Structure formats: C-alpha cells, structure tokens
PDB file of C-alpha atoms in Angstrom:
ATOM      1  CA  MET A   1      71.126  90.994 114.973  1.00 47.00           C
ATOM      2  CA  ALA A   2      74.804  90.246 115.519  1.00 51.00           C
ATOM      3  CA  THR A   3      77.279  91.302 112.884  1.00 54.00           C
ATOM      4  CA  LYS A   4      80.407  89.427 111.957  1.00 50.00           C
ATOM      5  CA  PRO A   5      83.602  91.092 113.146  1.00 52.00           C
ATOM      6  CA  ALA A   6      85.704  92.475 110.322  1.00 51.00           C
ATOM      7  CA  ALA A   7      88.707  90.360 109.471  1.00 59.00           C
ATOM      8  CA  ALA A   8      91.864  91.889 110.911  1.00 76.00           C
ATOM      9  CA  THR A   9      94.601  92.914 108.521  1.00 86.00           C
ATOM     10  CA  PRO A  10      97.336  90.291 108.817  1.00 91.00           C
ATOM     11  CA  THR A  11     100.672  91.328 110.273  1.00 94.00           C
ATOM     12  CA  TYR A  12     104.090  89.930 109.428  1.00 96.00           C
ATOM     13  CA  HIS A  13     107.366  89.902 111.335  1.00 96.00           C
ATOM     14  CA  GLU A  14     110.988  89.168 110.494  1.00 96.00           C
ATOM     15  CA  LEU A  15     112.720  87.152 113.198  1.00 95.00           C
ATOM     16  CA  ALA A  16     116.345  86.114 113.460  1.00 95.00           C
ATOM     17  CA  ILE A  17     116.495  82.749 115.198  1.00 95.00           C
ATOM     18  CA  GLN A  18     119.856  81.360 116.238  1.00 94.00           C
ATOM     19  CA  GLY A  19     120.295  77.721 115.360  1.00 93.00           C
ATOM     20  CA  PRO A  20     120.515  75.310 112.420  1.00 93.00           C
ATOM     21  CA  ARG A  21     117.928  75.904 109.692  1.00 91.00           C
ATOM     22  CA  ASP A  22     116.535  72.350 109.809  1.00 92.00           C
ATOM     23  CA  LEU A  23     115.978  72.575 113.562  1.00 94.00           C
ATOM     24  CA  VAL A  24     114.312  75.993 113.256  1.00 94.00           C
ATOM     25  CA  GLN A  25     112.058  74.718 110.477  1.00 93.00           C
ATOM     26  CA  GLY A  26     111.150  71.549 112.372  1.00 93.00           C
ATOM     27  CA  PHE A  27     110.356  73.405 115.595  1.00 94.00           C
ATOM     28  CA  LEU A  28     108.162  76.006 113.842  1.00 94.00           C
ATOM     29  CA  ALA A  29     106.354  73.339 111.806  1.00 93.00           C
ATOM     30  CA  GLY A  30     105.676  71.299 114.950  1.00 93.00           C
ATOM     31  CA  LEU A  31     104.535  74.378 116.857  1.00 93.00           C
ATOM     32  CA  ALA A  32     102.085  75.326 114.091  1.00 93.00           C
ATOM     33  CA  ALA A  33     100.770  71.766 113.679  1.00 92.00           C
ATOM     34  CA  GLY A  34     100.341  71.280 117.429  1.00 91.00           C
ATOM     35  CA  ALA A  35      98.283  74.479 117.706  1.00 89.00           C
ATOM     36  CA  GLY A  36      96.230  73.791 114.568  1.00 91.00           C
ATOM     37  CA  CYS A  37      97.719  76.848 112.880  1.00 90.00           C
ATOM     38  CA  ALA A  38      97.778  76.814 109.062  1.00 89.00           C
ATOM     39  CA  SER A  39     100.671  79.297 108.900  1.00 88.00           C
ATOM     40  CA  ALA A  40     104.090  78.287 107.674  1.00 90.00           C
ATOM     41  CA  PRO A  41     107.434  80.001 108.210  1.00 92.00           C
ATOM     42  CA  VAL A  42     109.062  81.644 105.202  1.00 93.00           C
ATOM     43  CA  PHE A  43     112.864  81.545 105.184  1.00 94.00           C
ATOM     44  CA  ALA A  44     114.295  84.785 103.810  1.00 91.00           C
ATOM     45  CA  ARG A  45     117.029  83.186 101.726  1.00 86.00           C
ATOM     46  CA  GLU A  46     114.634  80.901  99.811  1.00 86.00           C
ATOM     47  CA  ALA A  47     111.913  83.548  99.392  1.00 86.00           C
ATOM     48  CA  GLY A  48     113.954  86.097  97.453  1.00 86.00           C
ATOM     49  CA  ILE A  49     114.210  88.535 100.364  1.00 91.00           C
ATOM     50  CA  ALA A  50     117.186  90.886 100.117  1.00 86.00           C
ATOM     51  CA  GLY A  51     120.009  90.192 102.534  1.00 74.00           C
ATOM     52  CA  PRO A  52     120.621  92.028 105.779  1.00 63.00           C
ATOM     53  CA  GLY A  53     122.488  95.305 105.942  1.00 54.00           C
ATOM     54  CA  LEU A  54     126.225  95.711 106.397  1.00 49.00           C
ATOM     55  CA  GLY A  55     125.998  95.950 110.215  1.00 53.00           C
ATOM     56  CA  VAL A  56     124.261  92.575 110.517  1.00 51.00           C
ATOM     57  CA  LYS A  57     126.698  90.985 108.043  1.00 53.00           C
ATOM     58  CA  LEU A  58     129.658  92.233 110.103  1.00 54.00           C
ATOM     59  CA  LYS A  59     128.128  90.796 113.294  1.00 54.00           C
ATOM     60  CA  GLU A  60     127.700  87.437 111.528  1.00 52.00           C
ATOM     61  CA  ILE A  61     131.323  87.502 110.319  1.00 52.00           C
ATOM     62  CA  LEU A  62     132.592  88.394 113.801  1.00 55.00           C
ATOM     63  CA  GLY A  63     130.509  85.611 115.353  1.00 52.00           C
ATOM     64  CA  ALA A  64     128.022  87.780 117.253  1.00 52.00           C
ATOM     65  CA  HIS A  65     125.100  86.014 115.517  1.00 49.00           C
ATOM     66  CA  PRO A  66     126.408  82.569 114.545  1.00 57.00           C
ATOM     67  CA  GLN A  67     124.122  80.510 112.319  1.00 70.00           C
ATOM     68  CA  ALA A  68     121.075  82.775 112.514  1.00 88.00           C
ATOM     69  CA  CYS A  69     118.066  82.116 110.250  1.00 91.00           C
ATOM     70  CA  ARG A  70     115.983  85.042 109.040  1.00 94.00           C
ATOM     71  CA  VAL A  71     112.359  83.879 109.082  1.00 95.00           C
ATOM     72  CA  ILE A  72     109.118  85.645 108.156  1.00 96.00           C
ATOM     73  CA  LEU A  73     106.143  84.719 110.367  1.00 96.00           C
ATOM     74  CA  ASP A  74     102.578  85.947 110.317  1.00 95.00           C
ATOM     75  CA  GLY A  75     101.112  87.363 113.523  1.00 94.00           C
ATOM     76  CA  GLU A  76      99.477  84.075 114.553  1.00 94.00           C
ATOM     77  CA  LEU A  77     102.599  81.908 114.292  1.00 95.00           C
ATOM     78  CA  ARG A  78     104.730  84.662 115.828  1.00 96.00           C
ATOM     79  CA  GLY A  79     102.350  84.772 118.821  1.00 95.00           C
ATOM     80  CA  LEU A  80     102.697  81.024 119.283  1.00 95.00           C
ATOM     81  CA  LEU A  81     106.491  81.292 119.107  1.00 95.00           C
ATOM     82  CA  LYS A  82     106.596  84.148 121.622  1.00 94.00           C
ATOM     83  CA  GLY A  83     104.585  82.003 124.045  1.00 93.00           C
ATOM     84  CA  ALA A  84     106.947  79.054 123.602  1.00 93.00           C
ATOM     85  CA  ALA A  85     110.272  80.957 123.346  1.00 92.00           C
ATOM     86  CA  LYS A  86     111.592  80.027 126.828  1.00 93.00           C
ATOM     87  CA  ARG A  87     110.660  76.374 126.408  1.00 92.00           C
ATOM     88  CA  MET A  88     112.172  76.388 122.890  1.00 93.00           C
ATOM     89  CA  GLN A  89     115.497  77.703 124.170  1.00 93.00           C
ATOM     90  CA  ALA A  90     115.607  75.287 127.107  1.00 94.00           C
ATOM     91  CA  GLU A  91     114.696  72.211 125.029  1.00 92.00           C
ATOM     92  CA  THR A  92     116.395  72.905 121.699  1.00 93.00           C
ATOM     93  CA  GLY A  93     118.968  75.649 122.261  1.00 93.00           C
ATOM     94  CA  LEU A  94     117.267  77.816 119.619  1.00 95.00           C
ATOM     95  CA  ALA A  95     117.041  81.498 120.556  1.00 95.00           C
ATOM     96  CA  VAL A  96     115.166  84.459 119.098  1.00 95.00           C
ATOM     97  CA  LEU A  97     117.806  87.130 118.465  1.00 94.00           C
ATOM     98  CA  SER A  98     115.517  89.778 116.981  1.00 93.00           C
ATOM     99  CA  ASP A  99     111.840  90.268 116.243  1.00 95.00           C
ATOM    100  CA  ARG A 100     110.770  93.191 114.081  1.00 95.00           C
ATOM    101  CA  ARG A 101     107.429  93.979 112.490  1.00 96.00           C
ATOM    102  CA  ILE A 102     107.350  94.334 108.705  1.00 96.00           C
ATOM    103  CA  ARG A 103     105.670  97.669 108.003  1.00 96.00           C
ATOM    104  CA  ARG A 104     105.747  97.116 104.259  1.00 96.00           C
ATOM    105  CA  ALA A 105     107.734  95.357 101.578  1.00 97.00           C
ATOM    106  CA  SER A 106     108.868  96.252  98.060  1.00 97.00           C
ATOM    107  CA  PHE A 107     110.827  94.985  95.076  1.00 97.00           C
ATOM    108  CA  GLY A 108     111.978  96.474  91.803  1.00 97.00           C
ATOM    109  CA  TYR A 109     111.354  94.927  88.410  1.00 97.00           C
ATOM    110  CA  ARG A 110     112.479  95.528  84.808  1.00 97.00           C
ATOM    111  CA  PHE A 111     111.388  94.226  81.427  1.00 97.00           C
ATOM    112  CA  HIS A 112     112.413  94.519  77.795  1.00 95.00           C
ATOM    113  CA  ALA A 113     110.583  92.911  74.854  1.00 92.00           C
ATOM    114  CA  TYR A 114     110.687  93.096  71.052  1.00 88.00           C
ATOM    115  CA  ALA A 115     107.246  91.748  70.163  1.00 88.00           C
ATOM    116  CA  GLU A 116     103.974  93.582  70.715  1.00 89.00           C
ATOM    117  CA  ARG A 117     102.238  90.472  72.047  1.00 92.00           C
ATOM    118  CA  TYR A 118     104.839  90.267  74.847  1.00 94.00           C
ATOM    119  CA  GLY A 119     104.379  93.952  75.610  1.00 94.00           C
ATOM    120  CA  ILE A 120     100.627  93.421  75.957  1.00 94.00           C
ATOM    121  CA  GLU A 121     101.197  90.276  78.037  1.00 95.00           C
ATOM    122  CA  ILE A 122     103.510  92.128  80.466  1.00 96.00           C
ATOM    123  CA  GLN A 123     101.171  95.124  80.772  1.00 95.00           C
ATOM    124  CA  ASP A 124      98.225  92.786  81.450  1.00 95.00           C
ATOM    125  CA  LEU A 125     100.250  90.932  84.089  1.00 95.00           C
ATOM    126  CA  LEU A 126     101.089  94.209  85.849  1.00 95.00           C
ATOM    127  CA  ALA A 127      97.433  95.299  85.693  1.00 94.00           C
ATOM    128  CA  SER A 128      96.356  92.005  87.333  1.00 93.00           C
ATOM    129  CA  LEU A 129      98.420  92.475  90.508  1.00 93.00           C
ATOM    130  CA  PRO A 130      96.348  92.211  93.720  1.00 89.00           C
ATOM    131  CA  ALA A 131      94.481  95.228  95.061  1.00 90.00           C
ATOM    132  CA  GLY A 132      96.399  96.877  97.889  1.00 91.00           C
ATOM    133  CA  LEU A 133      99.667  97.039  95.986  1.00 96.00           C
ATOM    134  CA  LYS A 134     101.112 100.201  94.524  1.00 96.00           C
ATOM    135  CA  ILE A 135     103.599 100.471  91.670  1.00 96.00           C
ATOM    136  CA  ALA A 136     105.978 103.360  92.328  1.00 95.00           C
ATOM    137  CA  ASP A 137     108.235 104.853  89.650  1.00 95.00           C
ATOM    138  CA  ARG A 138     106.302 102.952  86.981  1.00 94.00           C
ATOM    139  CA  ARG A 139     107.652 103.441  83.492  1.00 94.00           C
ATOM    140  CA  ALA A 140     107.034 101.792  80.151  1.00 91.00           C
ATOM    141  CA  ALA A 141     108.292 103.172  76.853  1.00 91.00           C
ATOM    142  CA  GLU A 142     107.014 101.666  73.606  1.00 90.00           C
ATOM    143  CA  LYS A 143     108.595 102.279  70.204  1.00 85.00           C
ATOM    144  CA  HIS A 144     107.009 101.446  66.860  1.00 76.00           C
ATOM    145  CA  ASP A 145     109.131 101.504  63.680  1.00 69.00           C
ATOM    146  CA  PRO A 146     107.121 100.324  60.674  1.00 66.00           C
ATOM    147  CA  ARG A 147     110.249 100.618  58.479  1.00 65.00           C
ATOM    148  CA  ALA A 148     111.804  97.665  60.370  1.00 56.00           C
ATOM    149  CA  LYS A 149     108.814  95.352  59.744  1.00 62.00           C
ATOM    150  CA  GLY A 150     109.943  91.950  58.489  1.00 57.00           C
ATOM    151  CA  VAL A 151     113.543  92.263  59.683  1.00 53.00           C
ATOM    152  CA  GLU A 152     114.780  89.073  61.363  1.00 54.00           C
ATOM    153  CA  ALA A 153     114.776  88.690  65.146  1.00 54.00           C
ATOM    154  CA  TYR A 154     118.516  89.245  65.689  1.00 57.00           C
ATOM    155  CA  SER A 155     118.678  92.497  63.743  1.00 57.00           C
ATOM    156  CA  PRO A 156     119.514  95.756  65.537  1.00 61.00           C
ATOM    157  CA  ALA A 157     116.249  97.193  64.113  1.00 60.00           C
ATOM    158  CA  HIS A 158     112.842  96.011  65.365  1.00 63.00           C
ATOM    159  CA  ASP A 159     109.376  97.202  64.399  1.00 74.00           C
ATOM    160  CA  TYR A 160     108.286  97.118  68.064  1.00 83.00           C
ATOM    161  CA  GLU A 161     110.107  97.494  71.348  1.00 89.00           C
ATOM    162  CA  ILE A 162     108.949  98.038  74.942  1.00 93.00           C
ATOM    163  CA  GLU A 163     111.135  98.676  77.944  1.00 95.00           C
ATOM    164  CA  GLY A 164     110.141  99.572  81.479  1.00 96.00           C
ATOM    165  CA  GLY A 165     110.115  98.855  85.161  1.00 97.00           C
ATOM    166  CA  GLY A 166     109.035 100.088  88.547  1.00 97.00           C
ATOM    167  CA  THR A 167     108.801  99.212  92.224  1.00 98.00           C
ATOM    168  CA  VAL A 168     105.950  97.154  93.696  1.00 98.00           C
ATOM    169  CA  VAL A 169     105.126  98.305  97.247  1.00 98.00           C
ATOM    170  CA  GLY A 170     102.633  97.023  99.830  1.00 97.00           C
ATOM    171  CA  ARG A 171     101.850  94.484 102.524  1.00 96.00           C
ATOM    172  CA  TYR A 172     104.433  91.674 102.733  1.00 96.00           C
ATOM    173  CA  ASP A 173     102.231  88.745 101.650  1.00 95.00           C
ATOM    174  CA  LEU A 174     100.846  90.632  98.642  1.00 96.00           C
ATOM    175  CA  VAL A 175     104.318  91.773  97.573  1.00 96.00           C
ATOM    176  CA  ALA A 176     105.695  88.222  97.883  1.00 95.00           C
ATOM    177  CA  ALA A 177     102.853  86.867  95.704  1.00 94.00           C
ATOM    178  CA  ALA A 178     103.406  89.622  93.125  1.00 96.00           C
ATOM    179  CA  ARG A 179     107.138  88.900  92.988  1.00 96.00           C
ATOM    180  CA  ARG A 180     106.520  85.178  92.379  1.00 94.00           C
ATOM    181  CA  LEU A 181     104.092  86.068  89.570  1.00 95.00           C
ATOM    182  CA  LEU A 182     106.378  88.573  87.836  1.00 96.00           C
ATOM    183  CA  ALA A 183     109.587  86.565  88.319  1.00 95.00           C
ATOM    184  CA  ALA A 184     107.952  83.571  86.596  1.00 95.00           C
ATOM    185  CA  HIS A 185     107.692  85.567  83.346  1.00 96.00           C
ATOM    186  CA  PRO A 186     110.809  85.017  81.184  1.00 96.00           C
ATOM    187  CA  LEU A 187     111.038  88.684  80.102  1.00 96.00           C
ATOM    188  CA  ILE A 188     110.676  90.246  83.566  1.00 97.00           C
ATOM    189  CA  GLU A 189     113.592  90.543  85.968  1.00 97.00           C
ATOM    190  CA  ALA A 190     112.564  90.932  89.622  1.00 96.00           C
ATOM    191  CA  ASP A 191     114.916  92.115  92.386  1.00 96.00           C
ATOM    192  CA  GLY A 192     114.937  90.747  95.928  1.00 95.00           C
ATOM    193  CA  ILE A 193     112.236  91.873  98.345  1.00 96.00           C
ATOM    194  CA  GLU A 194     113.241  94.773 100.589  1.00 96.00           C
ATOM    195  CA  LEU A 195     111.603  94.901 104.022  1.00 95.00           C
ATOM    196  CA  ASP A 196     110.708  98.117 105.840  1.00 94.00           C
ATOM    197  CA  LEU A 197     111.062  96.961 109.445  1.00 92.00           C
ATOM    198  CA  GLY A 198     109.654  98.671 112.530  1.00 85.00           C
TER     199      GLY A 198
END
C-alpha cells in the first residue's frame, strides 16, 4: 500500500529585483499564472517588513542599486523566477540583485488596556496564534484597584489595567499572518517584520 508523501515545509526567500515596481509585479504575476502557480509575490514595503540595513540604504543612495524592489517569494515561485531570470533580463531589463533564504521572521508587539474585557480579548488573541510560532520575551502585567471602581474613563486612576508585549518568532508566512491579526486590533501596536536571512 502506497503512502502519501509528507508535505514539505514551505520555504521563503527575499529577493531584490532591479526595476520599476509595476513591471516587477506584472512579470511575477504573469510568470505564476503561466505556470499555474497559485503563489503571489509579497512586496516588502506594503507587507510591513522592516527596511534594509544601513549598508543597503547607502548603496541605494549612491546609486549602486537604483530602483530595487524587495520581494518575498515562496520556494515554488522563486524556482520559476530562477529558471526565467536570463529571459526576464533580456526581455524586460529586470535583474535579480540578491536572493536570500528567510530562515525565520519576527516582530515585536505592545498593548495597553484599561478594561478587563479588552485584557481578556488580547490574551485570547495571543493564545489563538498558529501553532509553530513562539512568543519570546512575553510579558503581561495586570493591575486591579477596586478603590478606583466607578471613576470615569479619563481619570488617572482605573480599577483595571493591563500592559504587555513580546516578540512573535517563526516561519515567515505564519509570522506575517500573526502580524496582520494583531495589528488589526486597535489596542495592539505591532512593529515591522524583521527577517533573519541566510
């Protein structure tokens, strides 16, 4: 009896592609559609991914990497692009400047609330993050002051307060989904995604 092969863990890569964003997006979309690939490129700037380091910024300022788009591709779409890179450069002028595997991703978050129901809501949201993610440096401090019960909302004294934060760490796609989920909550502030590149 034949067994089904186990699904491979997806891989993700950050590529810098020289050329106008619209042209990069159009080429990648056409490449994926032509191959029947369901993957889509993720542009770093729109996806809340932290900017490049100082060295890369200096190269951009000095013109070493003019008009480069940072794009996140899964392994399938990256493989298609690698196979078409020479043709892409010859036909469109687009060029892959760098291609680095994303080993893991992370982002920091913070929250502060003055109502117990919001504290419970935030804790439940954090508990519902996908399996495979880790929360490093997790902290949450709750304060209860029954003497402040009934004081209006803008008072310096509150009967309940919760403050905390941490760093969500894991595979890129899971981290990106977690950031979208947490950033959508009005009382949670999420930082940009940091990529650990190999």
